[in-house]
Short mmCIF file of C-alpha atoms (C1' of nucleotides) in Angstrom, two decimals:
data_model
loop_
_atom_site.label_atom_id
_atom_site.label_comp_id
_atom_site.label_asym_id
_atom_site.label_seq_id
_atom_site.Cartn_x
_atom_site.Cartn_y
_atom_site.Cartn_z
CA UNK G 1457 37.49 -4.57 -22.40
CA UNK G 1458 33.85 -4.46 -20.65
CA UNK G 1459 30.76 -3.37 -22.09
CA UNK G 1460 28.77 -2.11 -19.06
CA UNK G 1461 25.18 -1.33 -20.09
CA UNK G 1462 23.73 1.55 -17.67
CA UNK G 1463 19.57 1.69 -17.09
CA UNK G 1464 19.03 5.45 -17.25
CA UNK G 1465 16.90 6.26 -14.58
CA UNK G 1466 15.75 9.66 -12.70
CA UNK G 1467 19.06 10.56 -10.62
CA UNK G 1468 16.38 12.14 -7.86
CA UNK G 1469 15.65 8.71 -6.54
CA UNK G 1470 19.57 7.96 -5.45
CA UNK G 1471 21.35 9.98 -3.35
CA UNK G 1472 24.31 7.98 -5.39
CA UNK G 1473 23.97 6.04 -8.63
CA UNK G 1474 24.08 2.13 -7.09
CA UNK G 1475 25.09 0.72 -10.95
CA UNK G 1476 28.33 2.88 -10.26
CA UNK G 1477 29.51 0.72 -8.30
CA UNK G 1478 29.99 -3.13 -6.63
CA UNK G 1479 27.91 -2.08 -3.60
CA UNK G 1480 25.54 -0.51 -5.25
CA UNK G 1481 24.59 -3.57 -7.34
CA UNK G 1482 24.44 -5.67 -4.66
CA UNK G 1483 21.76 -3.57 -3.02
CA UNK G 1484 19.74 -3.94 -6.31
CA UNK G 1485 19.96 -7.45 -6.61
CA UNK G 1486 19.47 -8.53 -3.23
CA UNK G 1487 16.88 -5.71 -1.90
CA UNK G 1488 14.63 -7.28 -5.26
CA UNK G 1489 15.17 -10.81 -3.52
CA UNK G 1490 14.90 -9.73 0.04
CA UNK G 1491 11.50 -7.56 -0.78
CA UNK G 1492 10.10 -10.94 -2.43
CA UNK G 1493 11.20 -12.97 0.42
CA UNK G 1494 9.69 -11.32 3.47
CA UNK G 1495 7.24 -8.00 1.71
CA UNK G 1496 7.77 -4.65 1.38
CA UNK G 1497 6.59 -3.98 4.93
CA UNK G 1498 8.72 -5.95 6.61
CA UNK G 1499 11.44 -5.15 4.58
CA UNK G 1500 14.06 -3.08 6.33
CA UNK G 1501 17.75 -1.37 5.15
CA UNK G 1502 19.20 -3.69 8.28
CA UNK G 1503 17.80 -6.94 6.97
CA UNK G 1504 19.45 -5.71 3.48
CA UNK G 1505 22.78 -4.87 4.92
CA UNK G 1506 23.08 -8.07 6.62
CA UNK G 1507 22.02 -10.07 3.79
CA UNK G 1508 25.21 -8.37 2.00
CA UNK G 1509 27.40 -8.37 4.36
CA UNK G 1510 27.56 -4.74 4.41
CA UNK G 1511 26.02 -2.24 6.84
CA UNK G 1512 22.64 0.08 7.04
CA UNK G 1513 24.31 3.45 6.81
CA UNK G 1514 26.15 1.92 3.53
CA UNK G 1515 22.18 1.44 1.69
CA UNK G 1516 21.48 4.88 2.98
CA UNK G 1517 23.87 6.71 1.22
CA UNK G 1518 22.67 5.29 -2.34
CA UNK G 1519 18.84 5.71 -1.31
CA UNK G 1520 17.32 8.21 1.17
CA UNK G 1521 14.52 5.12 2.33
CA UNK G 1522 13.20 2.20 1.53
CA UNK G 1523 10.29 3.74 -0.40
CA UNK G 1524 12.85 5.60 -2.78
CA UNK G 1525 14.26 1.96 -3.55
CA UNK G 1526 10.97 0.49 -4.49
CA UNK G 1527 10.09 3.26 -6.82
CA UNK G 1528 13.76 2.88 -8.43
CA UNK G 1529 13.12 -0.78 -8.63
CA UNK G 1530 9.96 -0.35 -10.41
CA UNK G 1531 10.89 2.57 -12.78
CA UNK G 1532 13.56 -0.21 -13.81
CA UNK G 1533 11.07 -2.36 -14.92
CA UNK G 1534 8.49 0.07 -16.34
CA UNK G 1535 11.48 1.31 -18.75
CA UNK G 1536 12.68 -2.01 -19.74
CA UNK G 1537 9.01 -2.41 -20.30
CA UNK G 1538 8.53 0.34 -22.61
CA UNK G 1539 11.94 -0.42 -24.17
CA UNK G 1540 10.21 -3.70 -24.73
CA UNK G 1541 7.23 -2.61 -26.30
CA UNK G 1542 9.34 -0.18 -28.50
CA UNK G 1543 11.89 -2.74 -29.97
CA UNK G 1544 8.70 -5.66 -30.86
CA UNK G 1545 6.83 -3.27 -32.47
CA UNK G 1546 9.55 -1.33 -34.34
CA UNK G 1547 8.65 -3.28 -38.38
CA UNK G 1548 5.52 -3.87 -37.47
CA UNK G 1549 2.83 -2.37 -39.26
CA UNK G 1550 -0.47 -3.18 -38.31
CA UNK G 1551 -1.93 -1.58 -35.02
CA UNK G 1552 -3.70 -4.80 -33.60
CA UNK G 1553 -0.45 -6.45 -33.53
CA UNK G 1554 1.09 -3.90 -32.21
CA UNK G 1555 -1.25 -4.01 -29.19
CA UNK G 1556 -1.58 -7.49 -29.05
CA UNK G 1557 2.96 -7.36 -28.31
CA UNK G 1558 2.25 -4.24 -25.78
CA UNK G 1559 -0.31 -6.53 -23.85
CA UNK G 1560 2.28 -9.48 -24.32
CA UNK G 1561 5.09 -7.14 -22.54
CA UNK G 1562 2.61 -5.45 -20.08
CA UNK G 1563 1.53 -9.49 -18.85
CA UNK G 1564 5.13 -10.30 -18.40
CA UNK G 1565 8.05 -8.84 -19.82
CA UNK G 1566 10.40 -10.92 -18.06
CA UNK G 1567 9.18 -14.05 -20.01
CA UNK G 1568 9.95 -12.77 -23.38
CA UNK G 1569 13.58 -10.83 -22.46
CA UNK G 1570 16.60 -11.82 -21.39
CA UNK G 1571 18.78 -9.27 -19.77
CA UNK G 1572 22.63 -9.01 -19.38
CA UNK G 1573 22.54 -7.95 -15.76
CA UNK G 1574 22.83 -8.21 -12.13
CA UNK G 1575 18.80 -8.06 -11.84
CA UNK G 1576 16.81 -11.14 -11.84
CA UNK G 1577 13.81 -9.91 -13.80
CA UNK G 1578 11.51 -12.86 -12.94
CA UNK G 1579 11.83 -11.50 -9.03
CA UNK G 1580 11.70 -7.85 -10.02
CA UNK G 1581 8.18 -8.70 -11.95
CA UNK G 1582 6.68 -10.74 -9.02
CA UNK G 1583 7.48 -7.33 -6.87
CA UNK G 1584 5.79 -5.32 -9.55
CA UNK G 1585 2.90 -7.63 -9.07
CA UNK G 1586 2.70 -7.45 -5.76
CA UNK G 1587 4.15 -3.91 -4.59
CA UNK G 1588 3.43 -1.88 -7.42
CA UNK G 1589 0.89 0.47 -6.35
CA UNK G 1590 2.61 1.10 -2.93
CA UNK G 1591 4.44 3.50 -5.21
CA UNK G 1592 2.23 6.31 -5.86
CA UNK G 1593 -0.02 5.15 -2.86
CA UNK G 1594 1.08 7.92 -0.69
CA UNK G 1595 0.86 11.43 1.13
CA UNK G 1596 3.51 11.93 -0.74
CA UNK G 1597 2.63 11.67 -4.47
CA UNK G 1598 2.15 15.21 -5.31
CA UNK G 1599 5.63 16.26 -4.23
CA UNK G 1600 7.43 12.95 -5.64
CA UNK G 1601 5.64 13.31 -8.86
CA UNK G 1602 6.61 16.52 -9.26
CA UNK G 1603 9.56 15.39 -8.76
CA UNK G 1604 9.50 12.91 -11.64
CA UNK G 1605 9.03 9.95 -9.76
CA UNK G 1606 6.81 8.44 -11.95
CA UNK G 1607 7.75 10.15 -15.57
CA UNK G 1608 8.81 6.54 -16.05
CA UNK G 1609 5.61 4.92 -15.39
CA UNK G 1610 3.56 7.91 -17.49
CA UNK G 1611 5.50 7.91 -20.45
CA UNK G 1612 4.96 3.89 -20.85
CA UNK G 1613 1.21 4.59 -20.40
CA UNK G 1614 1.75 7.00 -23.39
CA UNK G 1615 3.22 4.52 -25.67
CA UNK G 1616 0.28 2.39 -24.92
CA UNK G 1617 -2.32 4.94 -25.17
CA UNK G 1618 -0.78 5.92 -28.87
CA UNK G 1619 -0.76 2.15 -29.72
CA UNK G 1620 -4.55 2.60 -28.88
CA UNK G 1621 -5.31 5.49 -30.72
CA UNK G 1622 -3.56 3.75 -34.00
CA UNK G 1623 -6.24 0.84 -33.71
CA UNK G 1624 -8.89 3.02 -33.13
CA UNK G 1625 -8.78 7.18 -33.39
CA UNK G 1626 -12.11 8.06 -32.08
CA UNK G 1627 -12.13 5.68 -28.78
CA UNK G 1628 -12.67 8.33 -26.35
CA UNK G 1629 -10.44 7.00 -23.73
CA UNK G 1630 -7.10 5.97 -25.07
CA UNK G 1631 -5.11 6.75 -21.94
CA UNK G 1632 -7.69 5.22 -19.46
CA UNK G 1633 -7.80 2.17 -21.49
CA UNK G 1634 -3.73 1.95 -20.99
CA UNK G 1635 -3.46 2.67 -17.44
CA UNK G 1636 -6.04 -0.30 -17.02
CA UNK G 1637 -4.40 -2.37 -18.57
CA UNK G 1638 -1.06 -2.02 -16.78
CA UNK G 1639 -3.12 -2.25 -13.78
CA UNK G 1640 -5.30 -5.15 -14.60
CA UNK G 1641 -2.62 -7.11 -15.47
CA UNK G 1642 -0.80 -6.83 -11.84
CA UNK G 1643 -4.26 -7.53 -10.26
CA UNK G 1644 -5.34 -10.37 -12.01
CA UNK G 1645 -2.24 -12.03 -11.96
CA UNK G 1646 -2.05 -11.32 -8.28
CA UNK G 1647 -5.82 -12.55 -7.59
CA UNK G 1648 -5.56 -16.01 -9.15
CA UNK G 1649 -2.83 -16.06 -7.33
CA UNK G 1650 -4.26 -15.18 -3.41
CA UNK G 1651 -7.86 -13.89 -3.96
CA UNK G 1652 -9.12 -16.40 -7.14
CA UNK G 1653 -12.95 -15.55 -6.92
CA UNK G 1654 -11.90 -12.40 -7.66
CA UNK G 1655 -10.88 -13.46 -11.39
CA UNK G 1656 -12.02 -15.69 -13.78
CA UNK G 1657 -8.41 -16.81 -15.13
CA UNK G 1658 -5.85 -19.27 -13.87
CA UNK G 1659 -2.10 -19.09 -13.46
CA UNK G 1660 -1.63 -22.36 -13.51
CA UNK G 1661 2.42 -22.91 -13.15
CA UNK G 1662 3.80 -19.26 -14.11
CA UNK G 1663 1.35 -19.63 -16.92
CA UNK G 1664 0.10 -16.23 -17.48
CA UNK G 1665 -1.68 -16.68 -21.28
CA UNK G 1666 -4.76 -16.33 -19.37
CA UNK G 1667 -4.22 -13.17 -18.14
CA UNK G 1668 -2.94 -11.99 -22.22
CA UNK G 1669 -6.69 -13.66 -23.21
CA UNK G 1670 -8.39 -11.60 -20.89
CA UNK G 1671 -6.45 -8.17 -21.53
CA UNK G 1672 -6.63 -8.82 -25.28
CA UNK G 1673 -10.56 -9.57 -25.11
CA UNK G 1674 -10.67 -6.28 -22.77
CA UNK G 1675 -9.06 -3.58 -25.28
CA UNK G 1676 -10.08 -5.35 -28.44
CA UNK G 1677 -13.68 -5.91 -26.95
CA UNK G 1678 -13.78 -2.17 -26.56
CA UNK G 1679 -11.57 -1.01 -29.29
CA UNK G 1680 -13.15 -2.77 -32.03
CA UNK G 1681 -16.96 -2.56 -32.26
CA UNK G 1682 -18.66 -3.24 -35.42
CA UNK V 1396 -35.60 4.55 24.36
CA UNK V 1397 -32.77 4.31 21.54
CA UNK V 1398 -32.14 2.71 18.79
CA UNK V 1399 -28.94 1.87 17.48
CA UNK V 1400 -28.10 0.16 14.28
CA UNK V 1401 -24.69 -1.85 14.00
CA UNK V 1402 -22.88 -2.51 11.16
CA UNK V 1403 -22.15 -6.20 11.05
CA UNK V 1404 -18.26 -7.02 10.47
CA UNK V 1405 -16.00 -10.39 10.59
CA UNK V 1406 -15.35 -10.31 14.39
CA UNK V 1407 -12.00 -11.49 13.93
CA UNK V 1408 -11.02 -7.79 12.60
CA UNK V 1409 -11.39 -6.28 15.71
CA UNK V 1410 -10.31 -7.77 19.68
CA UNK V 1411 -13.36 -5.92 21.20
CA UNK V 1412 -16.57 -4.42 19.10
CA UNK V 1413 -15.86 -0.99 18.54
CA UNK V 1414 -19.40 -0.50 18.11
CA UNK V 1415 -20.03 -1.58 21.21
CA UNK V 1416 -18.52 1.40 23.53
CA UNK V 1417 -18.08 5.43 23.72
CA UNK V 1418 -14.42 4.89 22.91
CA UNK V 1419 -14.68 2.09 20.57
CA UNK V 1420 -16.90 4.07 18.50
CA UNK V 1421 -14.51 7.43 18.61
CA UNK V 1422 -11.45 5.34 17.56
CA UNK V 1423 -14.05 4.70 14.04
CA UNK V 1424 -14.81 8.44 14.14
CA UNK V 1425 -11.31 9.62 14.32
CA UNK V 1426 -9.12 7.34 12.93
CA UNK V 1427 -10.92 7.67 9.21
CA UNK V 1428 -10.38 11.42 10.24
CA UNK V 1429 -6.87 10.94 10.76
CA UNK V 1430 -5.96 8.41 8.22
CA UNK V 1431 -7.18 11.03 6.04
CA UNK V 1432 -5.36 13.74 6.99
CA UNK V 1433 -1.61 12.00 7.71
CA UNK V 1434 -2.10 8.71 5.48
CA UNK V 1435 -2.32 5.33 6.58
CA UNK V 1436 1.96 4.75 6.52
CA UNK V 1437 2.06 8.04 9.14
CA UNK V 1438 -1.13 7.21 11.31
CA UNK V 1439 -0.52 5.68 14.00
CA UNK V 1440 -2.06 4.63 17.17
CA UNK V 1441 -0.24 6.74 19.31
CA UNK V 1442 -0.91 9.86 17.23
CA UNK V 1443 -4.55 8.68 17.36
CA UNK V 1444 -4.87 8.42 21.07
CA UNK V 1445 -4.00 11.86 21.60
CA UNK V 1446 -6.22 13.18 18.97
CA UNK V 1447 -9.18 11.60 21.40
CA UNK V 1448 -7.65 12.29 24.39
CA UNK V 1449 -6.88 8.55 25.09
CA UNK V 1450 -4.07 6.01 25.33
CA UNK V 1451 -2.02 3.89 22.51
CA UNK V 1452 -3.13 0.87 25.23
CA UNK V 1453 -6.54 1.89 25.35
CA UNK V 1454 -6.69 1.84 21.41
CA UNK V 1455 -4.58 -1.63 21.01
CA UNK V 1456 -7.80 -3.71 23.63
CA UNK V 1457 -9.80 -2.90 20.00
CA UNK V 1458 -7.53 -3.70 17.56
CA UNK V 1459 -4.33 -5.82 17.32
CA UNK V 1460 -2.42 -3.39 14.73
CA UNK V 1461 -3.60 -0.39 12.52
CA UNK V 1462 -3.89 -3.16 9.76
CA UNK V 1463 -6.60 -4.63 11.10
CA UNK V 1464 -8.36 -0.96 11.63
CA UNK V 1465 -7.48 -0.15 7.93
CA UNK V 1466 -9.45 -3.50 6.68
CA UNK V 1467 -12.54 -2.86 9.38
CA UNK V 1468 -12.72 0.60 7.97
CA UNK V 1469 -12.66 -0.48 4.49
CA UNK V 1470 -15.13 -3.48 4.83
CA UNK V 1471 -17.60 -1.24 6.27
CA UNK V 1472 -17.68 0.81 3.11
CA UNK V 1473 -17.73 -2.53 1.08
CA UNK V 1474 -20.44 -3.65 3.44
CA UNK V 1475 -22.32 -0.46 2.88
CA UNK V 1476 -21.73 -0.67 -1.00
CA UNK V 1477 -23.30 -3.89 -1.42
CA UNK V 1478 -26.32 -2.75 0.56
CA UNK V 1479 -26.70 0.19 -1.64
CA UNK V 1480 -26.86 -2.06 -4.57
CA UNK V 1481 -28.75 -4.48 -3.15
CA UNK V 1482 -31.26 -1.58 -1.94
CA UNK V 1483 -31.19 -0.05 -5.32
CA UNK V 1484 -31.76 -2.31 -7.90
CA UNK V 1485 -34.48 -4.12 -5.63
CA UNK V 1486 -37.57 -3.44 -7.56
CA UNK V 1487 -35.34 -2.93 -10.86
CA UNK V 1488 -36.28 -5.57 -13.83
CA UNK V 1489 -33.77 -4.26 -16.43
CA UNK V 1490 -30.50 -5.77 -15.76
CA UNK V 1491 -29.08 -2.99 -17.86
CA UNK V 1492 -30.39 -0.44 -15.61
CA UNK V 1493 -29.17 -2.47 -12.32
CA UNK V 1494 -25.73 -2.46 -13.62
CA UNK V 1495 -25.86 1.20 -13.98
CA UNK V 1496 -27.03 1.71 -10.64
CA UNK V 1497 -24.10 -0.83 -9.43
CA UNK V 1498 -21.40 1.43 -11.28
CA UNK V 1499 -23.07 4.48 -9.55
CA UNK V 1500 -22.67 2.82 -6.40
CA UNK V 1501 -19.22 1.64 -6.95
CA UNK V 1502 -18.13 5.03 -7.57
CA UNK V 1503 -19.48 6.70 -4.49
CA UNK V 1504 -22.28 5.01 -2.56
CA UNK V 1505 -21.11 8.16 -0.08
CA UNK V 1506 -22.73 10.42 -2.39
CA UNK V 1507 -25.77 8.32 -2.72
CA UNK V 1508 -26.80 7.66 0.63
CA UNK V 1509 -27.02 9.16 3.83
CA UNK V 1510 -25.74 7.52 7.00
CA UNK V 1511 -27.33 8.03 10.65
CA UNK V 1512 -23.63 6.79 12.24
CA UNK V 1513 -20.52 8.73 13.42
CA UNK V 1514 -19.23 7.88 10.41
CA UNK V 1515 -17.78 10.21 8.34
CA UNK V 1516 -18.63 8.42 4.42
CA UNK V 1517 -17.11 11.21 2.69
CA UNK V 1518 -13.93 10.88 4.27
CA UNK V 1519 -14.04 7.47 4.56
CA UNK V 1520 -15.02 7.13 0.56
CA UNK V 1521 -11.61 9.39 0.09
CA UNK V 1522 -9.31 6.52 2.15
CA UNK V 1523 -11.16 3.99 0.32
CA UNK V 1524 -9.86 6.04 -3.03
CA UNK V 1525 -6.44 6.45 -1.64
CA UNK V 1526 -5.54 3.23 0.55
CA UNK V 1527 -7.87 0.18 -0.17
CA UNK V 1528 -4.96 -1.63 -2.07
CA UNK V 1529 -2.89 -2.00 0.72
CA UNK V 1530 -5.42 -4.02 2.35
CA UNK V 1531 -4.82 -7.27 0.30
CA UNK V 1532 -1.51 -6.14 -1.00
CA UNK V 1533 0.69 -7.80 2.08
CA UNK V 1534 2.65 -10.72 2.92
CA UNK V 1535 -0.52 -11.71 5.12
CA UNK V 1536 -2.98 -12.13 2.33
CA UNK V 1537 -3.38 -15.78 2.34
CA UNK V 1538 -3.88 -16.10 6.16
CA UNK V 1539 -6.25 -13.10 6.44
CA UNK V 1540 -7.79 -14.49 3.73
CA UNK V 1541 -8.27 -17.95 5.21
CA UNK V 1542 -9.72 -15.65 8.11
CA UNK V 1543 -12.21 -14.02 5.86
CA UNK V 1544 -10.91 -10.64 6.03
CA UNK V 1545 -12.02 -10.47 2.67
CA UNK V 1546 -15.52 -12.30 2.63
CA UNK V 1547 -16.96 -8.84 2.30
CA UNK V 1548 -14.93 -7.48 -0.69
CA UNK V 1549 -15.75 -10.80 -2.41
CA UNK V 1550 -19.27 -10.99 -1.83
CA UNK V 1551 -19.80 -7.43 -3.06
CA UNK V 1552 -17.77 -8.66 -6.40
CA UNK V 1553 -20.07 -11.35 -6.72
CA UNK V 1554 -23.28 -9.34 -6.63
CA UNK V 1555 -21.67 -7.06 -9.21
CA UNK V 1556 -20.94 -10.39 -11.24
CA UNK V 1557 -24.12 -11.90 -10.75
CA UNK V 1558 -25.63 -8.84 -12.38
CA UNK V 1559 -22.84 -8.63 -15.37
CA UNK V 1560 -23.89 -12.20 -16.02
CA UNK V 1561 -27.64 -11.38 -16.16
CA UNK V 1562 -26.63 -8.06 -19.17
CA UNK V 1563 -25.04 -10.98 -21.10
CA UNK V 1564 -24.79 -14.44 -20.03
CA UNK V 1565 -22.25 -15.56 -22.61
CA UNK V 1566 -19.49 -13.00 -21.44
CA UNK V 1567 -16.60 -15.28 -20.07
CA UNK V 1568 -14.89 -12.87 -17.37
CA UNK V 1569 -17.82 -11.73 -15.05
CA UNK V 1570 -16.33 -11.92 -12.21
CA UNK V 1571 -12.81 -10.64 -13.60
CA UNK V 1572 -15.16 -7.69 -14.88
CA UNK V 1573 -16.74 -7.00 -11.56
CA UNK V 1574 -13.35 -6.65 -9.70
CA UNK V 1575 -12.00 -4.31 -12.49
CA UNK V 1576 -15.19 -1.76 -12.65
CA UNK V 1577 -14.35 -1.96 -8.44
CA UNK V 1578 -10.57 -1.28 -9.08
CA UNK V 1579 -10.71 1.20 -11.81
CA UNK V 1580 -13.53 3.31 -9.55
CA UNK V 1581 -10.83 4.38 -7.03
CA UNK V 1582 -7.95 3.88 -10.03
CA UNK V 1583 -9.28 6.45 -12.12
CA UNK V 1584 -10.82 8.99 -9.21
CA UNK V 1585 -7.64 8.71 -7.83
CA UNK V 1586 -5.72 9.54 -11.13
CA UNK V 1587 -7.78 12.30 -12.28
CA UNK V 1588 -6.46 14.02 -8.85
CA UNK V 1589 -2.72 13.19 -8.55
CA UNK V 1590 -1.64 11.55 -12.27
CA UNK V 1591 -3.70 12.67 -14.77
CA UNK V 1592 -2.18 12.03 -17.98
CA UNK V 1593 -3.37 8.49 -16.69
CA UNK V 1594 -6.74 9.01 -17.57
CA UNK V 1595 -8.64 10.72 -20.05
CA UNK V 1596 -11.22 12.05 -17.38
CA UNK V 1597 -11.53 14.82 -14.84
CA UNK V 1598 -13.06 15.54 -11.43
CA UNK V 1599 -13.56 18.73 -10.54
CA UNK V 1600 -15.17 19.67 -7.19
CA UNK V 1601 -15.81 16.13 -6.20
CA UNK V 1602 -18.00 15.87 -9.48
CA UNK V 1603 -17.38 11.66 -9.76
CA UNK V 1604 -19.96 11.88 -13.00
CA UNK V 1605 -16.71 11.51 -15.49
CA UNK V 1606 -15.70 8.21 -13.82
CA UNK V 1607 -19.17 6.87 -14.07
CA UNK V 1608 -19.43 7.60 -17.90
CA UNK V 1609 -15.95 6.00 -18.25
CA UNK V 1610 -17.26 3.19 -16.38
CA UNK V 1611 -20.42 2.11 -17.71
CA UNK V 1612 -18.44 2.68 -21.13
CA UNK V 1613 -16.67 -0.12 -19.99
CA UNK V 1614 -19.04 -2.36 -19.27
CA UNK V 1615 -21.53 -2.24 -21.63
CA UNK V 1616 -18.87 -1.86 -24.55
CA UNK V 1617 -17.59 -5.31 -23.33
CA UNK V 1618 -20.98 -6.76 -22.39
CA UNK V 1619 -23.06 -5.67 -25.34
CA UNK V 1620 -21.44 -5.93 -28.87
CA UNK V 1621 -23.63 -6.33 -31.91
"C1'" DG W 126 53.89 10.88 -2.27
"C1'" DT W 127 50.94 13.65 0.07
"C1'" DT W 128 46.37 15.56 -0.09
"C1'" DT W 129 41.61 14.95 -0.95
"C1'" DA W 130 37.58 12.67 -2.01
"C1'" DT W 131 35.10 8.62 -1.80
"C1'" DT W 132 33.86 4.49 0.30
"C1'" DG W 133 32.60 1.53 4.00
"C1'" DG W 134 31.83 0.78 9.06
"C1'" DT W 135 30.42 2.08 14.20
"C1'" DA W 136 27.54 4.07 17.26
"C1'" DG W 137 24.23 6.57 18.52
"C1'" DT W 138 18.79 8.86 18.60
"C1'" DT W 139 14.04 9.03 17.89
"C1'" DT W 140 9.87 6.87 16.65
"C1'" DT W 141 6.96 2.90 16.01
"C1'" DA W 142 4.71 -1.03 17.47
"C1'" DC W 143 3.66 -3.28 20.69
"C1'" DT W 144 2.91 -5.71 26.00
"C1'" DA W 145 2.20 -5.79 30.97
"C1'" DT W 146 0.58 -4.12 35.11
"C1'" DC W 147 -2.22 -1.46 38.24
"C1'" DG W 148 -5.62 1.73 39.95
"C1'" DA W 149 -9.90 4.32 39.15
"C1'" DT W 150 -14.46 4.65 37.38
"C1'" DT W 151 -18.73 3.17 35.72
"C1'" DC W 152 -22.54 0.34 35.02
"C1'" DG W 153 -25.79 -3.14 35.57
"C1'" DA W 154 -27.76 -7.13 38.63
"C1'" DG W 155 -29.59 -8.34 42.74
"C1'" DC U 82 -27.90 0.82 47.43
"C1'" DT U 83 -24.16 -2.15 46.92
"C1'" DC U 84 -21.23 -5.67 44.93
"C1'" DG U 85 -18.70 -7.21 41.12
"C1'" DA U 86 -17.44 -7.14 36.43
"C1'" DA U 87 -16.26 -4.47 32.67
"C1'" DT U 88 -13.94 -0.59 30.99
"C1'" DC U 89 -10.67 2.87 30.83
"C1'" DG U 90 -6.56 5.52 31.90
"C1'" DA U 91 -1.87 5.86 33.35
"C1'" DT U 92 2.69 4.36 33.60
"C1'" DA U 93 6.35 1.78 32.24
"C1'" DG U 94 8.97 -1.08 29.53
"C1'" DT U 95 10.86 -3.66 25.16
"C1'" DA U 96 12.32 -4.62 20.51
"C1'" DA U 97 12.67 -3.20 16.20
"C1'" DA U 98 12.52 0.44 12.51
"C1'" DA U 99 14.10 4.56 10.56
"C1'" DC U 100 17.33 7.49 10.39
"C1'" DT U 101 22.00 10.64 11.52
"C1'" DA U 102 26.57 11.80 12.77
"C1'" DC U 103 30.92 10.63 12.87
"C1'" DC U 104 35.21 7.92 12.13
"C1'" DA U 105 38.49 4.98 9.43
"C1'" DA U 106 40.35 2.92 5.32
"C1'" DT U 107 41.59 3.50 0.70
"C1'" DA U 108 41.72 4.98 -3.94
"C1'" DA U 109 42.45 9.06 -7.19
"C1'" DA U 110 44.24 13.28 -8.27
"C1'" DC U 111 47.79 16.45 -8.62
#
DNA sequence: GTTTATTGGTAGTTTTACTATCGATTCGAG
DNA sequence: CTCGAATCGATAGTAAAACTACCAATAAAC
């Protein structure tokens, strides 16, 4: 017996489901270490194929391009993020806690789950980091969001937003305040890291409770004004 | 007699001043042009040089690769920005008041200020919207940094901070501030247009008066709490 | 147990991102 | 007005990236 647990993702991204089979896993693995290694950019479905032992034309029957792959990648972390968010929070009553273990999973989900599967999480966040906003950074993002590219990525911002509205009903801009905080996150982690007069925090070691002081002071400072 | 006013840039952006010739000067003109119209992953040099009835050759003696184009294009903007501010807020004594006319700025110095160049600053405000990120967002950042590709983007967060710190001198994340208002600007203008349940605000017909609200909501809700 | 569908592998094409070379023109100094 | 340097255009070529079409092995279905 096997228990195979399946990340439910939008099917338009794949031409073929890669967690069907051995292949496709292997492309998800090693495309999140390759993509850390060398960059998005330089990233190419030949470098991949070699890396596996397989060939190009193999990766381009599970994804149309590499861009596809880096959305798919992300949307994988953006659910297990919300998934996060939603199993913390589930007994918990009071709103600023609530918010205080959203900001906790938005920092760095990876640090506070373990998963069961092929995907090395700490990787897949430091792409997130990094590559995240090539995503919707396009020509293209009218047509792929129609698609439902990026339902993932807007119904996390929800949950936050609501999360925000439960600490405070009459802030006037709940969803604002949550896709700034998914973004701030990214960009402060990734200025201490290369650009540190950018920031005031440290990541000092994969340390990123800085970066969960500064978001909490953000939403709180402007959520909670007496 | 002429006069002609140059924009002073980090002269390791460019192989030959653009500034300096007929040609160098079109290759400004029309690449923000073109950028706009294709997006920086499409645009390429080739596609550029027929647009001005030149060569891909002629176009590489200026700059070494489009990357280097995209981060002359956007520290001119930053360049301009920071003079706006600077221009601005000159005879200002209210630091509350400068920091408005900073988040102004931030959100469109195009709209603010006229230019006498071949510069397009509408446009080039709309690639600065849609593209800026992937100017620090590479493999590269660390060298280009070491390069000072960047010395403009920071000093422009730094006058930002400098006035944050003079609103409230006890608020520990100036700088992190400063770089956010910057980021959310182009965030938020560029979520209102393509991913709008991102953001609680709208911009219709180019009318950028939404993001400043949410802006200076920001800031002064962090900087001034009673 | 043969057919069929799925999988993986080979071999191309077009485009991108450059580099090198060589004339032709232009532009300023003497 | 002329010489020389700078500038530009034209051509050609290369390596890699981004795909596509097609073929072969094999597993599954009837």
């Amino acid at each position: 017996m096997s228990i195979s647990i399946q990340m439910q993702l939008n099917e338009r991204l794949y031409l073929k489901n890669p967690q069907d089979t051995k292949l496709g896993k292997k492309i998800i693995q090693y495309s999140i270490i390759l993509i850390d290694e060398i960059g998005f950019e330089a990233f190419t479905f030949k470098k991949l194929a070699e890396r596996i032992s397989s060939t190009e034309a193999s990766v381009y029957r599970y994804f149309e391009n590499k861009h596809r792959l880096l959305v798919y990648l992300l949307c994988w972390y953006w659910e297990w993020m919300k998934f996060s968010i939603d199993y913390n929070t589930m007994n918990i009553e009071d709103p600023k806690q609530k918010l205080k273990i959203a900001i906790s999973a938005i920092v760095d989900t990876s640090r506070r789950n373990t998963s069961i599967q092929f995907v090395d999480e700490d990787v897949l966040h430091r792409i997130v980091v990094a590559e995240a906003t090539k995503a919707y950074h396009t020509k293209q993002v009218d047509e792929e969001n129609k698609e439902g590219f990026f339902l993932t990525y807007k119904s996390l911002a929800k949950r936050i937003a609501k999360i925000i509205k439960e600490v405070n009903p009459d802030y006037p801009y709940p969803r604002a305040l949550a896709s700034t905080l998914l973004e701030m996150a990214n960009n402060h982690i990734y200025f201490a890291q290369h650009l540190p007069s950018l920031t005031d925090i440290e990541v000092k070691e994969d340390d990123l409770s800085q970066v969960e002081e500064l978001l909490e002071d953000f939403a709180f400072g402007l959520l909670i004004r007496d």
